PDB file of C-alpha atoms in Angstrom:
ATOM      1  CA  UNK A1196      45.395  20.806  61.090  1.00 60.00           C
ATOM      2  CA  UNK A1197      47.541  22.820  58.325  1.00 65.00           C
ATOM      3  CA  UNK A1198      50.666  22.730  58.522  1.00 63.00           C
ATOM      4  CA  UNK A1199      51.724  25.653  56.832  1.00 74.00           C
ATOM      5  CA  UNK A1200      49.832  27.351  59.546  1.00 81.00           C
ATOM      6  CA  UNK A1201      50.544  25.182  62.381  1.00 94.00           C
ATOM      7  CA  UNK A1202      54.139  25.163  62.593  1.00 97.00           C
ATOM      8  CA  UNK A1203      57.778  26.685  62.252  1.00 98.00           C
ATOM      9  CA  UNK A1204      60.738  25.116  61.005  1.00 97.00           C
ATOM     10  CA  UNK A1205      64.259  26.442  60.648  1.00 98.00           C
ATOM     11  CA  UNK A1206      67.334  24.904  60.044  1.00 98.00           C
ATOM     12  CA  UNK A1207      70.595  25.948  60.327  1.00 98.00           C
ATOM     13  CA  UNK A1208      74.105  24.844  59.262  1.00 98.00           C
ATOM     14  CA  UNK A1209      76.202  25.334  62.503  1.00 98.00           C
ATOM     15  CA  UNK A1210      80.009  24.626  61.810  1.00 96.00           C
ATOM     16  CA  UNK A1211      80.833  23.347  65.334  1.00 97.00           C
ATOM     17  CA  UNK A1212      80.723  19.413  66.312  1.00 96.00           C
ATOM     18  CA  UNK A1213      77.388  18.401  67.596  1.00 97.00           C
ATOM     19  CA  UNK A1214      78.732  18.146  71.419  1.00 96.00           C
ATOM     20  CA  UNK A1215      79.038  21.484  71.175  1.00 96.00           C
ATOM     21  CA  UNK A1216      76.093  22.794  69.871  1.00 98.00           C
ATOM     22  CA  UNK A1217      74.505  20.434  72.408  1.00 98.00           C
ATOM     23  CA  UNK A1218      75.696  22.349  75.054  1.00 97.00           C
ATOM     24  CA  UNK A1219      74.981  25.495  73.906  1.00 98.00           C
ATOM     25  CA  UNK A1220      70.780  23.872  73.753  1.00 98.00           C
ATOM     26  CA  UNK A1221      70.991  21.639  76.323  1.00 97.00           C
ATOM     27  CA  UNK A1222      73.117  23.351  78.900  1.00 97.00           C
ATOM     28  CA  UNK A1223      69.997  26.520  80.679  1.00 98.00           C
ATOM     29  CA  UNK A1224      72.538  28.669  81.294  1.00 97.00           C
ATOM     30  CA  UNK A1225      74.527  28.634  78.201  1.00 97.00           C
ATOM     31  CA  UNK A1226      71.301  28.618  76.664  1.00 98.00           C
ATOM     32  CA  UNK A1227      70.274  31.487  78.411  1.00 98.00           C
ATOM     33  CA  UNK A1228      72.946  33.257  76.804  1.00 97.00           C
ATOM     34  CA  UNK A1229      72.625  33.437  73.586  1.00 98.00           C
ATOM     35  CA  UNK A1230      68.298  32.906  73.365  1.00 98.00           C
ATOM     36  CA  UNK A1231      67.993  36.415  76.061  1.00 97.00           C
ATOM     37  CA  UNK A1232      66.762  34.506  79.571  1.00 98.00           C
ATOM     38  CA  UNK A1233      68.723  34.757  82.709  1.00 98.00           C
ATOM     39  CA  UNK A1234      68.803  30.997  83.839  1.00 98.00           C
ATOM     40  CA  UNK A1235      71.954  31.467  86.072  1.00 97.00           C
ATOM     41  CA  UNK A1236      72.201  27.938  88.640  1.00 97.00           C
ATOM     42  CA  UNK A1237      69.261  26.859  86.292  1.00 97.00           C
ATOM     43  CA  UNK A1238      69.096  22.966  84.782  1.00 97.00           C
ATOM     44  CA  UNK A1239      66.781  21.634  82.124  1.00 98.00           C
ATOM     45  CA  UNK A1240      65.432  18.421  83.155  1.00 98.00           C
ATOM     46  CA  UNK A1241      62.749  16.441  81.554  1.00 98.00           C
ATOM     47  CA  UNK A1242      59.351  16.909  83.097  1.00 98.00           C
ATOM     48  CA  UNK A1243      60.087  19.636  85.363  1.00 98.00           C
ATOM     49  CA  UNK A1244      59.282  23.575  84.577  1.00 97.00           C
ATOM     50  CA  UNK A1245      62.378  26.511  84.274  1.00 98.00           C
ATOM     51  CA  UNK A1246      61.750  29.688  84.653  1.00 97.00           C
ATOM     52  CA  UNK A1247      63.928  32.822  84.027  1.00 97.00           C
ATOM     53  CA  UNK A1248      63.478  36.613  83.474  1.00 97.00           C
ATOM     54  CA  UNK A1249      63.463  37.971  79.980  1.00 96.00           C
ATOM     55  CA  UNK A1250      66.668  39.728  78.823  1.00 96.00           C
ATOM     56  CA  UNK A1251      65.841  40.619  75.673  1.00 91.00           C
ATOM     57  CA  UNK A1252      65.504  44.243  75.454  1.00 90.00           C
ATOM     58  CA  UNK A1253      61.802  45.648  75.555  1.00 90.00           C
ATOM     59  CA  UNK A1254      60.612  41.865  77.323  1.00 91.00           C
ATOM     60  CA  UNK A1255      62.576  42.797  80.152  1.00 93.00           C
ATOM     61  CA  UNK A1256      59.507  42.365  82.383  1.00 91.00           C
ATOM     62  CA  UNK A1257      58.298  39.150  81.396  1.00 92.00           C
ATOM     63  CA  UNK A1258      58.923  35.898  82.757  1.00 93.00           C
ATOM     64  CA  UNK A1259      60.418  32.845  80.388  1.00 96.00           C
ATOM     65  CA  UNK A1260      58.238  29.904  81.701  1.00 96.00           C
ATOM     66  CA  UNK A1261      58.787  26.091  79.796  1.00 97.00           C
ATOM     67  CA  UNK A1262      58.328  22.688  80.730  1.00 98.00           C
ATOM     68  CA  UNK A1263      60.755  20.812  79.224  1.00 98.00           C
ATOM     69  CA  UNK A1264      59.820  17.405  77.720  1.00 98.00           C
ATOM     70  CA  UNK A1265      62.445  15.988  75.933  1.00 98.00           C
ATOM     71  CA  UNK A1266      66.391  16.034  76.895  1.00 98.00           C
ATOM     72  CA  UNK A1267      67.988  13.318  74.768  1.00 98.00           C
ATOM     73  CA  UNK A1268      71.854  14.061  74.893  1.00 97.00           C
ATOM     74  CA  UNK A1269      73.196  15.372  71.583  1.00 97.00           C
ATOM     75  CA  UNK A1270      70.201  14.278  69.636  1.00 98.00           C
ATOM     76  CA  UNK A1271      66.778  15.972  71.102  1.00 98.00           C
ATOM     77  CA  UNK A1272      66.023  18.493  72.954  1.00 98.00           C
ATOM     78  CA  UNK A1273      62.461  20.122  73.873  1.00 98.00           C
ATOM     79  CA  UNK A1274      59.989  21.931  75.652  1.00 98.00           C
ATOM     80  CA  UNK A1275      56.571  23.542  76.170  1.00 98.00           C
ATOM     81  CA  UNK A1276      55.724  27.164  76.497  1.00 98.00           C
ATOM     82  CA  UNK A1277      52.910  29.726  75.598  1.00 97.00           C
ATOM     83  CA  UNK A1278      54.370  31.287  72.369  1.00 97.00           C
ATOM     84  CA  UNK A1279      54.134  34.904  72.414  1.00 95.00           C
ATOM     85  CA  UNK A1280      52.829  35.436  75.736  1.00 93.00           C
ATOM     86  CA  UNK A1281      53.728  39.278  76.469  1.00 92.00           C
ATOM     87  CA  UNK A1282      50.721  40.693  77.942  1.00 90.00           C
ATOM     88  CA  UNK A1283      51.652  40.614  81.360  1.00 84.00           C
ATOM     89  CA  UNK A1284      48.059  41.357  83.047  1.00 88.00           C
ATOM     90  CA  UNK A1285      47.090  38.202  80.697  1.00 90.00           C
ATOM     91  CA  UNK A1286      46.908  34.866  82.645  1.00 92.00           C
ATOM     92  CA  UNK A1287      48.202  32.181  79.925  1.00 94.00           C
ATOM     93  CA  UNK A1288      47.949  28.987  82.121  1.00 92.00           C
ATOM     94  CA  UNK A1289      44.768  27.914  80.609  1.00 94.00           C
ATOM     95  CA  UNK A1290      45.783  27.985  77.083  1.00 96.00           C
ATOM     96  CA  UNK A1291      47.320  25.030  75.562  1.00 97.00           C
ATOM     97  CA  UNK A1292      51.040  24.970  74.367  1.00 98.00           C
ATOM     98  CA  UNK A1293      53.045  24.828  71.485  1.00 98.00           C
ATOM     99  CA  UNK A1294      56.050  22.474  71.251  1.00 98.00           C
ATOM    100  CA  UNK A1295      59.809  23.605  70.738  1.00 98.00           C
ATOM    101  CA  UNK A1296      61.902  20.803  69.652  1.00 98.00           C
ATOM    102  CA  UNK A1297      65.234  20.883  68.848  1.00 98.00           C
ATOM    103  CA  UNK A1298      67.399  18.187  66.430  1.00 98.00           C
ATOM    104  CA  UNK A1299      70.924  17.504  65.960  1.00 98.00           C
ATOM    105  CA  UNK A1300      72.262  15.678  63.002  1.00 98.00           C
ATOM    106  CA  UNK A1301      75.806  15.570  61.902  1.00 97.00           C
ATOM    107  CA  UNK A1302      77.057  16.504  58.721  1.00 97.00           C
ATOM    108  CA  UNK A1303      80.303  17.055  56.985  1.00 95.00           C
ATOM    109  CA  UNK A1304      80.527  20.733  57.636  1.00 94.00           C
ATOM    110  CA  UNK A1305      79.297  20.239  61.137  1.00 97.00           C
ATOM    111  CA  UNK A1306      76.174  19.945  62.904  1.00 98.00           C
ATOM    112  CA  UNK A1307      72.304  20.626  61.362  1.00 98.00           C
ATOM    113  CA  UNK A1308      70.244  21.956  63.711  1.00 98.00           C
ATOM    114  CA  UNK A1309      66.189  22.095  63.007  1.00 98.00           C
ATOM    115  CA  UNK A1310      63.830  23.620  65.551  1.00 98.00           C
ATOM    116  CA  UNK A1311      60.121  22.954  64.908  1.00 98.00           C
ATOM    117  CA  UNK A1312      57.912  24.703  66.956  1.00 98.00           C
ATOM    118  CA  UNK A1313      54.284  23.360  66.041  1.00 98.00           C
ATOM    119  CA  UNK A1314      50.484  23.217  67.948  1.00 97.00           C
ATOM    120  CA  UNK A1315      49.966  26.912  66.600  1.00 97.00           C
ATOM    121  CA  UNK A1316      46.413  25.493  65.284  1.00 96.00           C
ATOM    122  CA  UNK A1317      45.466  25.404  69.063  1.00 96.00           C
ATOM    123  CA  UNK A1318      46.019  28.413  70.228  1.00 96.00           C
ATOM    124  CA  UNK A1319      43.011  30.367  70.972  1.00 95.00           C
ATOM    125  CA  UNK A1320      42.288  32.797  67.446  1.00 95.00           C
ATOM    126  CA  UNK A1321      41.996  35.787  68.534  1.00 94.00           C
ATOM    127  CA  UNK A1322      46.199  35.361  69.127  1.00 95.00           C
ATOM    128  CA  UNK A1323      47.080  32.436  66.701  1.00 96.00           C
ATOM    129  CA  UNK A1324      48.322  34.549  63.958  1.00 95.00           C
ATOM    130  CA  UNK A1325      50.092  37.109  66.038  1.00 96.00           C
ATOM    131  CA  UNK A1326      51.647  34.671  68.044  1.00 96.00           C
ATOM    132  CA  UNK A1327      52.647  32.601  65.145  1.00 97.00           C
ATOM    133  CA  UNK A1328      54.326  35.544  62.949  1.00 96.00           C
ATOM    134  CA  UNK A1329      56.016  36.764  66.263  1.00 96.00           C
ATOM    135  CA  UNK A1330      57.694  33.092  66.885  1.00 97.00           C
ATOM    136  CA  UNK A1331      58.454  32.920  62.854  1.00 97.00           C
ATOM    137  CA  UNK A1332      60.704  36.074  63.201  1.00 96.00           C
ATOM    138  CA  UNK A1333      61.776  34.998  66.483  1.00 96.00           C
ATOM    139  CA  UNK A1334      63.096  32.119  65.067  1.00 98.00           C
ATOM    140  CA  UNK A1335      65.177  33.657  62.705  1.00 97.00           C
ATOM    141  CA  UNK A1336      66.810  35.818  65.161  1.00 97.00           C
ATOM    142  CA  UNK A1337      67.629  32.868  67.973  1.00 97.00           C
ATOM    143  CA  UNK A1338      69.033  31.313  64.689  1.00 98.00           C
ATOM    144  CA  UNK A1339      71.554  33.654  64.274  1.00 97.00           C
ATOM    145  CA  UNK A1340      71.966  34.059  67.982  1.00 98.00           C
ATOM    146  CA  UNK A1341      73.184  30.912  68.370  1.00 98.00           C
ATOM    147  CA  UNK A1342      75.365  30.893  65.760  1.00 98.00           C
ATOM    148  CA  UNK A1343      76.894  33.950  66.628  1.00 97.00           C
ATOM    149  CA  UNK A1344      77.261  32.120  70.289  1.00 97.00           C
ATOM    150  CA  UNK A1345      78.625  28.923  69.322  1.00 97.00           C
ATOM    151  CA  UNK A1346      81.227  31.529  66.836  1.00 94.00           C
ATOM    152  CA  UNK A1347      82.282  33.315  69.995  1.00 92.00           C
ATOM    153  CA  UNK A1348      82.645  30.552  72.306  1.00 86.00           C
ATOM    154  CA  UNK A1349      84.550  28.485  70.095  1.00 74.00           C
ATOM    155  CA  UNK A1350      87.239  31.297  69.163  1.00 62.00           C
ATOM    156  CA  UNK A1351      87.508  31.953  73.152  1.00 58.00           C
ATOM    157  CA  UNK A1352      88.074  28.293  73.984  1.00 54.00           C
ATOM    158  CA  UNK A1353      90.362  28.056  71.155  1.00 53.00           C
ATOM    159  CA  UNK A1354      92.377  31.334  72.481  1.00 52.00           C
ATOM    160  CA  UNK A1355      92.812  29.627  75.863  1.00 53.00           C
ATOM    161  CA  UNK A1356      94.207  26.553  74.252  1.00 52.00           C
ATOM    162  CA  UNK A1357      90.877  24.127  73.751  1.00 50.00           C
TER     163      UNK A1357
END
């Protein structure tokens, strides 16, 4: 295994308090929001699958499909999925799975959050790379989008008086 090849890692300053960055991961619908997934009456609970249709403009069509594996209030949260699966006439089932995990750690400013995604050395080759450059900039983006969510949501529940 190489780990410069076999995993993602970004971390991110978020200037909220960890409860509510929490929410924003651990909550599917709030999550929904801000990572492009419509998971309206959805839950995250460890063990069981959640599924929601893309949002994200041009993915529209595909289906967001994880098994979630870890939900450790306002410390861990993760899940399985099939990174860059958007070939729609591809069945994905049979590949393995790479491994999202989420971590919250306080700090003075706020809360650091890392995701890790990381199994990229077993996904079949003919995809690895592709699927592993797609997820890097992916990452990047949800990065932002969550702090952009958790920027937005705290201003509105500050305007209607916390």
């Amino acid at each position: 295994m190489n780990p410069a090849s076999d995993r993602i890692e970004r971390k991110i300053l978020l200037k909220v308090p960890r409860s509510q960055v929490w929410r924003a991961l651990a909550n599917a619908e709030a999550f929904g929001q801000w990572f492009g997934v419509a998971l309206e009456g959805k839950r995250f609970v460890a063990g069981e699958w959640t599924q929601g249709q893309i949002t994200y403009p041009g993915y529209e069509h595909l289906l967001w499909n994880v098994l979630v594996e870890r939900v450790e209030p306002e410390r861990v949260f993760s899940f399985r999925w099939h990174p860059y699966a958007v070939e729609p006439d591809t069945d994905y089932s049979q590949e393995p799975t790479t491994l999202v995990k989420f971590e919250l750690q306080d700090m003075d400013e706020g809360t650091l959050l890392t995701v890790v995604e990381s199994g990229f050395d077993h996904i079949p080759q003919s995809r690895r790379l592709k699927a592993f450059r797609m997820d890097s900039r992916g990452w990047d983006e949800q990065m932002s989008n969550i702090e952009e969510f958790l920027k937005t949501n705290t201003q509105t529940h500050e305007r209607q008086g916390g």
